XYZ file of C-alpha atoms in Angstrom:
730
model
C 22.016 -42.444 162.873
C 20.363 -44.528 160.698
C 19.214 -47.209 162.014
C 20.115 -50.562 160.387
C 17.257 -53.852 161.673
C 20.817 -56.356 161.083
C 23.244 -54.286 163.192
C 22.351 -56.358 166.663
C 24.004 -59.322 164.526
C 26.404 -57.906 163.120
C 27.453 -56.047 166.530
C 27.968 -60.489 168.209
C 30.698 -60.555 164.784
C 32.761 -56.994 164.683
C 33.655 -55.209 167.295
C 33.203 -52.094 165.785
C 29.835 -53.605 163.495
C 28.704 -51.625 160.523
C 25.611 -51.255 158.082
C 24.803 -54.989 156.946
C 25.086 -56.468 153.658
C 20.905 -56.598 153.618
C 20.926 -52.756 154.333
C 23.565 -51.527 151.953
C 21.461 -53.000 149.390
C 18.535 -51.556 150.839
C 19.783 -47.882 150.655
C 21.261 -48.868 147.068
C 18.167 -48.983 145.644
C 15.748 -46.552 147.384
C 18.987 -44.384 145.276
C 18.401 -44.505 142.226
C 21.139 -42.636 141.333
C 25.442 -43.496 142.078
C 27.008 -43.176 145.663
C 30.693 -42.900 146.446
C 31.637 -44.625 149.837
C 31.608 -40.853 151.058
C 28.811 -40.063 151.111
C 27.288 -44.149 152.569
C 29.614 -42.924 155.603
C 28.800 -39.700 155.569
C 24.688 -41.647 155.710
C 25.740 -44.384 157.758
C 26.979 -41.828 159.702
C 30.829 -43.808 160.132
C 33.026 -41.347 161.491
C 36.437 -43.482 162.282
C 39.384 -44.668 160.245
C 39.043 -48.486 161.091
C 35.706 -48.705 160.347
C 35.193 -46.363 156.499
C 38.211 -49.066 156.880
C 35.719 -52.134 157.741
C 33.383 -50.481 154.897
C 34.872 -50.108 152.010
C 36.372 -54.221 152.389
C 31.846 -55.578 152.910
C 31.809 -52.917 149.782
C 34.750 -54.778 147.822
C 33.012 -58.223 149.069
C 29.838 -56.965 147.674
C 31.676 -55.980 144.209
C 33.397 -59.200 143.933
C 29.797 -61.523 144.192
C 27.579 -59.352 142.149
C 25.857 -57.228 144.715
C 26.601 -54.352 143.874
C 28.742 -52.070 140.937
C 31.380 -50.407 141.123
C 31.764 -47.285 138.641
C 34.566 -46.224 136.974
C 34.438 -43.094 139.271
C 34.101 -44.796 142.032
C 30.888 -44.665 142.002
C 28.485 -47.669 143.849
C 24.981 -48.686 142.538
C 22.641 -51.847 142.831
C 22.427 -53.996 139.515
C 18.776 -53.019 139.936
C 18.268 -50.088 139.148
C 21.186 -50.256 136.677
C 19.705 -49.421 133.677
C 22.506 -50.433 131.006
C 22.688 -50.663 127.518
C 25.124 -50.762 124.375
C 25.623 -48.020 121.998
C 27.290 -45.864 119.693
C 29.163 -42.534 120.517
C 29.106 -40.065 118.315
C 31.284 -36.564 119.601
C 30.591 -33.329 119.358
C 33.080 -30.459 118.730
C 32.145 -28.638 121.859
C 33.699 -31.921 123.431
C 30.453 -34.020 125.299
C 28.554 -36.489 123.028
C 25.872 -38.556 123.036
C 25.320 -42.091 122.677
C 23.079 -43.705 119.785
C 20.894 -47.302 120.809
C 19.114 -49.551 119.288
C 16.174 -50.001 121.715
C 16.167 -46.119 123.226
C 14.183 -43.162 120.927
C 16.052 -40.658 122.024
C 20.218 -40.538 122.252
C 21.828 -40.431 125.686
C 24.181 -37.651 127.227
C 27.739 -37.742 127.058
C 28.850 -35.304 129.347
C 32.450 -33.839 127.985
C 33.598 -35.905 131.071
C 32.124 -39.333 130.536
C 34.196 -38.013 127.086
C 36.995 -39.074 128.515
C 36.718 -42.061 128.389
C 35.127 -42.695 124.692
C 35.618 -41.195 121.435
C 33.281 -40.546 119.309
C 32.724 -43.970 117.718
C 33.601 -46.589 119.826
C 30.726 -48.979 120.892
C 30.575 -49.008 124.331
C 28.479 -50.101 127.376
C 26.773 -47.758 129.841
C 24.663 -47.284 132.359
C 21.711 -44.662 131.446
C 21.254 -41.455 134.780
C 18.282 -39.236 134.738
C 19.510 -36.309 134.283
C 16.501 -33.422 135.797
C 18.728 -31.249 135.220
C 18.926 -30.791 131.427
C 15.198 -32.994 130.912
C 17.315 -36.210 128.774
C 18.571 -38.893 130.239
C 21.886 -38.757 130.279
C 25.039 -42.076 130.006
C 27.663 -42.792 132.347
C 31.008 -44.467 130.298
C 30.794 -47.952 131.839
C 33.153 -50.019 129.915
C 34.929 -50.590 126.183
C 33.223 -52.870 124.253
C 34.645 -52.001 120.005
C 36.662 -49.374 119.769
C 36.777 -46.971 116.860
C 40.042 -47.886 114.828
C 39.143 -45.565 112.698
C 42.648 -43.527 111.177
C 41.779 -40.076 111.546
C 42.815 -37.577 109.535
C 43.528 -33.704 110.229
C 46.551 -30.884 110.284
C 49.351 -30.426 112.175
C 51.000 -28.736 113.930
C 54.295 -27.702 116.219
C 53.885 -25.604 119.086
C 56.303 -25.349 121.866
C 58.660 -28.448 119.844
C 55.577 -30.244 120.224
C 54.156 -32.003 117.735
C 50.348 -32.292 117.168
C 47.768 -33.549 115.071
C 44.046 -31.279 115.271
C 41.233 -34.280 112.893
C 39.480 -32.456 110.440
C 36.642 -34.522 111.219
C 35.404 -32.034 114.849
C 33.502 -35.494 115.975
C 36.765 -35.660 117.535
C 37.068 -32.997 120.035
C 40.635 -33.418 120.917
C 44.339 -33.327 119.856
C 47.039 -36.283 118.762
C 49.776 -36.057 120.559
C 52.556 -36.914 118.118
C 55.392 -38.099 120.152
C 57.001 -41.540 117.349
C 59.931 -40.104 115.545
C 59.836 -38.656 112.622
C 61.532 -39.211 109.571
C 60.449 -36.710 106.970
C 60.127 -33.120 107.058
C 56.140 -31.858 107.793
C 55.191 -28.595 106.397
C 53.293 -27.298 109.615
C 49.318 -26.706 108.194
C 49.974 -30.495 106.724
C 47.112 -33.058 106.045
C 47.900 -35.888 108.021
C 46.756 -39.508 108.744
C 47.028 -41.273 112.493
C 46.378 -43.650 113.568
C 45.624 -43.876 117.680
C 48.650 -45.820 119.852
C 45.860 -46.365 122.627
C 42.539 -45.415 123.092
C 41.461 -42.538 125.858
C 41.763 -42.682 129.061
C 40.829 -39.684 132.036
C 44.635 -38.718 132.955
C 46.987 -39.444 130.023
C 47.048 -37.077 126.322
C 45.678 -39.180 123.395
C 49.070 -40.495 121.185
C 49.192 -41.234 117.779
C 51.826 -41.598 114.741
C 51.042 -40.251 111.603
C 51.164 -42.989 108.994
C 50.377 -41.024 105.632
C 51.001 -37.325 104.740
C 48.379 -36.576 102.166
C 49.040 -33.075 101.317
C 48.773 -29.291 101.787
C 46.475 -27.764 99.667
C 42.958 -28.269 99.878
C 42.040 -29.152 95.720
C 38.881 -31.587 95.429
C 41.294 -34.713 94.905
C 42.063 -33.985 98.073
C 38.769 -33.942 99.384
C 38.420 -36.683 98.414
C 41.366 -38.673 99.726
C 39.969 -37.225 102.879
C 36.141 -38.383 103.018
C 38.673 -42.136 101.499
C 40.102 -42.040 104.987
C 37.615 -39.986 107.366
C 34.983 -43.335 106.549
C 37.763 -45.950 106.575
C 36.218 -45.862 102.377
C 37.967 -49.480 100.417
C 39.748 -46.979 96.902
C 42.303 -49.507 95.809
C 42.249 -53.269 94.397
C 44.181 -56.355 96.635
C 46.996 -58.646 93.920
C 44.357 -61.681 95.281
C 41.697 -59.459 93.591
C 43.675 -58.375 90.202
C 44.107 -61.672 90.072
C 41.146 -63.178 89.779
C 39.722 -59.981 87.541
C 42.505 -61.219 85.360
C 41.111 -65.196 84.976
C 38.220 -64.147 83.564
C 37.695 -63.962 80.191
C 37.168 -60.202 78.375
C 34.896 -62.440 76.186
C 31.316 -64.326 76.251
C 31.757 -67.592 75.159
C 29.012 -69.545 73.028
C 29.076 -71.899 75.875
C 27.858 -69.279 78.265
C 24.549 -69.196 76.230
C 23.558 -72.233 77.195
C 20.397 -72.360 77.959
C 19.400 -68.948 77.934
C 17.060 -66.770 75.720
C 18.165 -64.805 72.723
C 16.758 -61.650 73.043
C 19.075 -60.395 70.410
C 16.947 -59.041 68.028
C 14.499 -57.186 70.723
C 15.681 -53.625 70.393
C 17.196 -52.503 73.958
C 17.139 -49.607 75.349
C 19.468 -48.046 77.913
C 18.577 -44.875 79.083
C 20.495 -42.623 81.694
C 22.172 -39.590 82.995
C 24.318 -38.150 80.543
C 27.762 -38.987 82.904
C 27.169 -42.687 83.369
C 29.835 -44.472 83.081
C 27.482 -48.104 83.362
C 24.396 -49.225 82.561
C 23.259 -52.291 84.789
C 19.946 -52.388 82.574
C 18.235 -51.480 79.437
C 14.225 -51.831 78.811
C 12.335 -52.352 75.792
C 8.178 -52.999 76.079
C 5.368 -53.042 73.031
C 1.438 -53.603 73.162
C 0.496 -56.808 73.385
C -0.379 -58.565 69.959
C -4.096 -61.235 71.645
C -6.873 -59.561 71.674
C -6.577 -58.504 75.280
C -5.577 -54.847 75.758
C -2.055 -53.990 77.878
C 1.692 -54.710 77.478
C 5.210 -56.004 77.709
C 7.717 -54.320 79.317
C 10.815 -56.324 79.811
C 13.558 -54.828 82.459
C 17.610 -56.778 81.581
C 19.772 -55.899 84.117
C 24.057 -57.830 84.379
C 23.458 -60.497 84.940
C 27.173 -59.601 87.669
C 26.064 -63.355 89.110
C 27.368 -64.987 86.842
C 31.230 -63.622 86.816
C 30.890 -63.348 90.753
C 30.385 -66.069 92.960
C 29.671 -66.118 96.886
C 33.528 -65.678 98.839
C 35.500 -65.587 96.675
C 37.756 -62.251 97.065
C 36.225 -59.598 94.695
C 32.690 -60.739 96.228
C 34.024 -60.614 99.954
C 35.604 -57.029 99.024
C 32.329 -55.685 97.067
C 30.269 -57.038 100.300
C 33.113 -54.554 102.800
C 31.995 -51.892 99.769
C 28.907 -53.132 99.583
C 28.202 -49.992 97.215
C 30.266 -47.398 94.643
C 30.678 -44.042 94.891
C 29.909 -41.625 92.595
C 31.300 -38.575 93.932
C 31.085 -35.080 91.835
C 34.754 -35.962 89.672
C 35.802 -39.885 90.591
C 33.794 -42.942 91.090
C 34.283 -45.693 93.809
C 33.110 -48.606 92.506
C 31.898 -51.837 93.941
C 33.845 -54.360 91.575
C 36.792 -53.059 89.680
C 36.029 -51.692 86.583
C 36.972 -54.962 83.784
C 33.490 -56.188 84.931
C 31.541 -52.736 85.805
C 32.293 -50.463 82.399
C 33.304 -53.458 80.552
C 31.594 -56.833 81.087
C 28.176 -56.324 82.929
C 28.365 -53.151 81.631
C 25.398 -53.092 78.593
C 26.979 -51.336 76.825
C 25.512 -50.667 72.877
C 25.559 -53.389 70.271
C 27.496 -55.882 72.138
C 26.475 -59.300 73.351
C 25.590 -58.856 77.337
C 23.876 -61.775 79.442
C 21.638 -60.703 81.507
C 18.553 -62.014 83.764
C 15.409 -60.863 82.697
C 12.245 -59.656 84.925
C 9.657 -59.931 81.586
C 6.438 -58.229 83.081
C 1.886 -58.632 82.030
C 0.642 -55.317 82.519
C -2.669 -54.213 81.913
C -4.203 -50.982 80.046
C -3.926 -48.895 82.860
C -0.220 -49.985 83.698
C -0.956 -52.960 86.109
C 0.519 -55.731 87.212
C -0.960 -58.599 86.530
C 2.547 -61.580 86.153
C 5.589 -61.750 85.850
C 8.198 -64.280 85.296
C 12.802 -64.377 85.664
C 14.859 -65.811 83.068
C 19.237 -65.651 81.955
C 19.267 -64.345 78.848
C 21.889 -62.139 76.272
C 20.688 -59.597 74.772
C 22.150 -56.946 72.713
C 21.167 -53.053 73.010
C 20.625 -51.558 70.277
C 20.658 -47.705 71.773
C 22.297 -45.979 74.424
C 20.366 -42.483 75.156
C 19.943 -40.133 77.947
C 17.386 -38.390 79.079
C 16.921 -35.537 78.050
C 17.847 -36.907 74.356
C 14.233 -39.267 75.187
C 12.296 -35.803 75.589
C 13.252 -34.109 72.907
C 12.282 -37.452 70.424
C 9.010 -37.739 72.941
C 8.497 -34.328 71.886
C 9.090 -33.654 69.237
C 12.548 -32.810 67.962
C 13.214 -32.936 64.137
C 16.615 -33.591 64.252
C 17.001 -36.149 66.816
C 13.967 -37.802 65.448
C 15.600 -38.092 61.724
C 19.087 -39.987 63.379
C 16.864 -42.743 65.126
C 14.198 -43.239 62.396
C 15.185 -46.909 62.696
C 13.794 -47.093 66.283
C 11.709 -44.374 65.893
C 8.311 -46.244 66.430
C 10.267 -48.695 69.642
C 10.710 -45.038 71.596
C 7.429 -44.240 70.749
C 5.930 -47.085 72.092
C 8.199 -46.074 75.543
C 5.823 -43.081 75.025
C 3.382 -44.203 75.430
C 3.932 -46.384 77.863
C 5.410 -44.231 79.907
C 1.679 -41.572 80.076
C -0.280 -45.288 81.456
C 2.089 -45.906 84.402
C 2.626 -41.213 85.247
C -0.914 -42.776 86.101
C -1.051 -45.973 87.925
C -2.259 -46.751 90.599
C 2.168 -46.938 92.518
C 2.445 -43.233 91.226
C -1.345 -42.536 93.324
C -0.754 -44.584 96.426
C 3.478 -43.232 96.734
C 5.347 -40.043 97.822
C 6.643 -39.210 95.146
C 9.333 -35.810 96.097
C 10.319 -33.436 93.740
C 13.119 -32.784 94.694
C 15.487 -29.547 93.490
C 19.021 -30.796 92.516
C 22.075 -29.347 91.325
C 23.807 -30.059 88.963
C 28.309 -28.954 89.054
C 29.515 -27.681 85.825
C 32.957 -28.611 87.353
C 36.589 -26.857 85.628
C 39.713 -29.342 84.442
C 40.835 -28.552 87.798
C 37.637 -30.724 89.180
C 36.230 -27.191 91.164
C 32.474 -25.887 90.490
C 33.421 -23.899 87.307
C 29.173 -23.346 87.657
C 25.719 -24.382 88.720
C 22.137 -25.348 87.141
C 19.462 -27.400 88.483
C 19.004 -30.187 87.593
C 14.938 -31.184 86.475
C 14.244 -34.650 86.726
C 11.592 -34.732 83.245
C 9.195 -37.542 82.040
C 11.882 -40.394 80.795
C 13.373 -40.110 84.462
C 9.771 -40.619 85.494
C 10.010 -42.985 83.068
C 13.440 -45.236 84.253
C 12.277 -45.133 87.563
C 8.846 -45.909 87.434
C 9.855 -49.456 85.165
C 13.044 -50.693 87.797
C 9.716 -49.813 90.347
C 8.202 -52.517 89.013
C 10.560 -54.754 88.124
C 11.245 -54.494 91.860
C 7.562 -54.940 93.105
C 8.083 -58.248 91.048
C 10.873 -59.086 92.142
C 9.701 -58.864 95.942
C 6.713 -61.137 95.166
C 8.515 -63.673 93.630
C 10.757 -64.161 96.412
C 8.466 -63.520 98.921
C 5.935 -65.908 97.506
C 8.737 -68.958 98.433
C 9.745 -67.928 101.940
C 13.181 -67.815 101.687
C 15.926 -65.509 103.501
C 16.361 -61.940 101.447
C 16.970 -59.083 101.627
C 14.118 -56.563 101.874
C 13.803 -52.632 101.088
C 11.800 -52.106 104.618
C 11.039 -47.856 105.125
C 8.831 -48.463 107.768
C 6.077 -46.143 109.044
C 6.811 -42.718 110.724
C 6.541 -41.905 114.782
C 4.257 -40.851 116.364
C 5.754 -37.544 118.217
C 7.041 -36.658 114.484
C 3.574 -37.175 113.398
C 2.595 -34.584 115.869
C 5.186 -32.141 114.801
C 4.947 -32.510 110.883
C 0.964 -31.752 112.216
C 2.167 -28.539 113.849
C 3.767 -27.236 111.022
C 1.331 -28.330 109.017
C -0.759 -26.041 110.998
C 0.686 -22.975 110.933
C 0.364 -22.561 106.991
C -3.066 -23.077 107.472
C -2.667 -27.288 106.260
C -3.758 -29.827 107.431
C -2.494 -34.192 107.250
C -5.679 -36.551 107.254
C -5.622 -39.712 108.258
C -6.294 -39.676 111.791
C -3.180 -41.062 114.755
C -1.460 -43.492 111.968
C -1.730 -42.075 108.677
C -0.355 -43.676 105.979
C 1.535 -43.268 102.863
C -1.432 -42.168 100.571
C -2.416 -39.098 102.926
C 0.826 -37.559 102.247
C 0.726 -37.719 98.906
C -1.974 -36.009 98.156
C -1.221 -32.986 100.634
C 1.914 -33.101 98.453
C -0.601 -33.331 95.148
C -2.785 -29.857 96.726
C 0.407 -27.739 97.624
C 2.280 -28.610 94.458
C 1.677 -25.295 93.159
C 1.598 -23.626 96.521
C 4.567 -21.508 96.779
C 6.109 -22.677 99.860
C 6.584 -26.362 98.201
C 9.310 -27.063 98.567
C 9.578 -26.275 102.225
C 7.084 -28.536 103.011
C 8.471 -31.687 101.049
C 11.875 -30.975 103.668
C 9.654 -31.209 107.061
C 8.282 -33.905 105.828
C 11.465 -35.901 103.972
C 13.096 -35.442 107.174
C 9.226 -36.545 109.665
C 10.154 -40.230 107.906
C 12.663 -42.680 108.857
C 15.858 -43.552 106.609
C 15.484 -47.115 104.498
C 17.014 -49.386 105.560
C 18.101 -53.347 104.155
C 16.620 -56.319 106.628
C 15.332 -60.041 105.848
C 12.463 -59.500 107.494
C 9.759 -58.098 105.781
C 8.222 -54.839 106.776
C 6.725 -52.835 103.392
C 7.854 -49.704 102.674
C 5.543 -47.207 103.772
C 6.871 -44.412 100.791
C 6.032 -46.104 97.878
C 2.475 -47.809 100.254
C 4.363 -51.414 99.271
C 3.459 -54.239 101.190
C 7.175 -55.516 100.283
C 9.830 -54.322 98.116
C 13.602 -54.969 97.044
C 15.908 -53.883 94.796
C 16.482 -56.198 91.946
C 17.813 -53.170 89.023
C 21.879 -52.048 89.746
C 23.800 -55.745 91.147
C 26.979 -53.199 89.623
C 27.182 -51.046 92.464
C 24.488 -52.137 95.208
C 25.655 -55.780 96.587
C 21.852 -56.827 98.104
C 21.248 -56.503 95.036
C 23.639 -59.071 94.087
C 22.523 -61.501 96.135
C 18.680 -61.072 95.198
C 19.897 -62.629 91.730
C 21.836 -65.466 93.661
C 18.663 -66.251 95.123
C 16.461 -65.757 93.158
C 18.537 -68.572 90.606
C 18.588 -70.871 93.102
C 14.617 -70.554 93.104
C 14.276 -71.140 89.735
C 16.392 -74.301 89.862
C 14.583 -76.010 93.002
C 11.687 -74.367 92.696
C 10.442 -73.738 89.026
C 12.915 -76.879 87.210
C 14.406 -74.222 85.018
C 17.828 -75.368 84.008
C 20.723 -72.560 84.212
C 23.388 -73.552 82.188
C 25.976 -72.924 84.194
C 24.689 -72.908 87.823
C 26.360 -74.602 90.380
C 23.660 -76.518 92.342
C 25.517 -76.617 95.642
C 24.241 -74.252 97.879
C 26.546 -71.529 96.733
C 23.292 -69.148 96.128
C 21.896 -70.199 99.664
C 21.584 -67.852 102.452
C 20.590 -67.556 105.746
C 17.921 -65.780 108.265
C 21.069 -64.468 110.511
C 23.425 -63.925 107.276
C 20.771 -62.018 105.600
C 20.667 -59.649 108.752
C 23.781 -58.598 108.910
C 24.734 -58.680 105.855
C 21.656 -56.902 105.636
C 22.800 -54.104 108.953
C 26.385 -54.331 106.983
C 25.259 -52.632 103.876
C 22.830 -49.959 105.422
C 25.756 -48.642 107.046
C 27.352 -48.578 104.137
C 24.538 -46.648 102.193
C 25.413 -44.819 105.281
C 28.437 -43.493 104.160
C 28.206 -43.705 101.191
C 26.574 -40.384 101.391
C 27.871 -39.044 104.420
C 31.290 -39.581 101.830
C 29.747 -37.464 98.686
C 28.467 -34.950 100.768
C 31.670 -34.182 103.166
C 33.153 -33.357 99.575
C 30.252 -32.004 97.766
C 29.989 -29.586 100.792
C 33.498 -28.499 100.128
C 32.962 -27.861 96.591
C 30.165 -25.556 97.672
C 32.530 -24.159 99.562
C 35.415 -23.496 97.327
C 32.573 -22.261 94.234
C 31.284 -20.072 97.510
C 35.296 -18.219 98.954
C 34.478 -16.372 94.776
C 31.745 -15.027 96.580
C 32.065 -12.755 99.700
C 30.700 -9.917 99.322
C 28.491 -10.226 97.279
C 24.146 -9.817 97.782
C 21.956 -12.986 96.627
C 18.054 -13.899 96.857
C 16.625 -17.098 98.974
C 15.210 -18.430 101.265
C 14.835 -19.939 104.651
C 15.431 -24.094 104.240
C 16.499 -24.509 108.194
C 15.198 -22.582 112.235
C 17.828 -23.623 114.492
C 18.326 -22.730 118.309
C 22.129 -20.453 116.828
C 20.632 -19.119 113.755
C 18.771 -20.014 110.287
C 20.321 -21.412 107.271
C 19.219 -19.510 103.870
C 18.571 -21.469 100.770
C 20.074 -19.331 98.007
C 18.465 -19.138 95.174
C 21.032 -18.866 92.090
C 23.380 -21.763 93.332
C 21.331 -24.538 95.586
C 23.566 -23.570 98.202
C 23.012 -23.545 101.583
C 24.591 -20.648 104.372
C 23.570 -19.820 107.668
C 23.145 -16.370 109.622
C 24.152 -16.132 112.538
C 21.764 -15.895 116.198
C 24.512 -13.439 117.241
C 24.335 -11.580 113.979
C 20.480 -10.378 114.374
C 21.727 -6.881 116.267
C 17.987 -5.485 116.096
C 16.442 -7.643 118.983
C 16.484 -10.614 121.519
C 15.666 -13.664 119.451
C 14.176 -17.438 121.061
C 13.855 -19.940 119.649
C 10.385 -22.079 119.154
C 10.956 -25.398 118.100
C 7.852 -27.052 117.756
C 6.960 -24.269 114.844
C 10.401 -23.777 113.452
C 10.890 -20.304 114.440
C 13.402 -17.215 115.240
C 10.403 -14.771 117.317
C 12.330 -11.352 118.136
C 11.043 -11.045 122.126
C 10.457 -6.880 121.949
C 9.713 -6.875 118.100
C 7.590 -9.761 117.050
C 9.600 -9.894 113.750
C 9.559 -13.622 113.264
C 11.969 -15.240 110.875
C 10.801 -18.900 109.479
C 10.783 -21.972 106.919
C 10.236 -20.727 103.637
C 10.546 -16.446 103.969
C 12.142 -14.638 101.654
C 14.751 -12.739 101.874
C 18.763 -10.880 100.402
C 21.898 -11.698 102.932
C 25.748 -10.881 101.726
C 27.721 -13.475 102.010
C 30.701 -12.955 105.195
C 32.491 -15.815 105.570
C 33.290 -18.936 104.242
C 35.361 -21.650 106.072
C 36.838 -24.606 104.378
C 38.213 -26.505 106.895
C 34.669 -26.858 108.738
C 32.337 -26.070 105.078
C 30.943 -23.721 106.487
C 29.460 -20.730 104.584
C 28.556 -17.605 106.754
C 25.258 -15.121 105.575
C 23.867 -11.964 106.398
C 20.640 -10.240 106.422
C 21.217 -7.193 104.002
C 19.567 -4.173 105.131
C 19.401 -2.014 101.780
């Protein structure tokens, strides 16, 4: 029997003495993992029922006094050994999950048993357990902090009169049993929206009620409806918002011009994609008129803050949405159309209120000085990127059509050549992504796909917007007022090491030592720009980077190699830009004594750092939400398109390698499909996670990133958005 140094004292007090509190705590501290009462009984050599009951009473008293922690799976642990963390649950289709925290580098494993107490999207309190078998730390459920109250989209089925819904999102790896009365007939296989009636527990089935029937036949519209509900994206306008919008005048009044700089005589242009619906930025540039060489550049941004006041219904809804979402055939705008496509859209030949960032540039494109002010402009033309690019390259018909403004368009070309060589372009990491452009038919389904090539006009407008963002960052940083910076942190050390191992396989190196700078990455991309593996290298570099976020803590923008960066140029579609406009106006009034006629100086535009943190975290989340929702719809469109290509033989390149196979990007359509490892029947293949290769154990045959090959389209799963390929052997 284990000797308890405190037990003599206990023997004087009790007829059947049990281990003391001190000794129980000592044993629990030595045992880092959980231990049940049964195992404690064995450890203390307790056999008779009376002693077992006494031990249970003592443990409960210790739990009441906070000396031990009693967990949900009926085990005990010392509080000193309990590493408690808060995190968000990430479900997996196979029943297990992960816990993502803000403090730990890696996600924690949640077993399928632990997932019986929580679902994907829950915020929970858990404790960390060292799991040597899995070579990673696990999490054990302690407490539900914030349940995921999202409505779940799924398909409706009946089996032996039992009605249930299988979630469309495979991260919810459970059936939802429908127990409430259904007043209307629902066809088996219908796509429905379910609200959970209660959260899961170990011994209870998950129940819910159907709140909406979306349809039975999948199409683009239904794919968008599913995405909107899956990600809880608001898409309708409340009556309160409609009332506020109605009260906003359809016309600009002369009193609105008060204290604004009149720039209607300057030939501003909007330059956007052909299918753009809102035009929130316009530019104009000209050579300096004095003896000093260089350029003056005006970037005019729609003055959304003039119409959208803080804490109004429109403002609160815009914050909730965070960003506009541009699906292939549908837009979920941050503001109603009266704002986004009318009053705050810089349409040609109409007067519009703007916030201006006027910049003085050197002859080499360096930013010398800047100033912000309110103005009124009148766009002299709406151009597409392709039109400007063709005019720059001598298109006779277009040059004749726009003869009156040709000199101003040529000025843009001259400045573009300078900006393409400036220091910003040299230092920052610029990606030349191959993006597919979808041509949709009348049913909003893909009819054709081609490569969307970024020409010099795209790059020029991007450079102008970056310059305006930089100038705005300098301005707000000067006054140290809370604002949302666009932060892009440097890559993690482990990611740098993995990326370098990948480069070594290609005979390449990344300079810069242990802490490479942006210029080192930029130089690498320039060095490999002519290599066939360029896209693959660029993809792996992008994967090694962190995601950009919004925060009032300025940490700089690693990708652009800038010490500070903000978003100024898109207040119609990004809420952080709207906040920045408000802050700039406040600073102009307070610190630069610039009179702004309509500005109500009552503190409305003041934001505290804590408010900024909350808004920044929320806007970062809504940005990811928009990307994921759009990706879901695009993936469905791709699968719908490829369904007609089953049996086709196509050329492609390996774009990703995993433990379960490799993905091949089809050259003709820029779409990825999976060659599953099970289909590689010529050998047993193992996965090299460091070098991202599948290697044949006997043949030593290798499949790695960048390999070109022929594949056959085997199957397409529209429900799971998966395209299955196999190697084609002629």
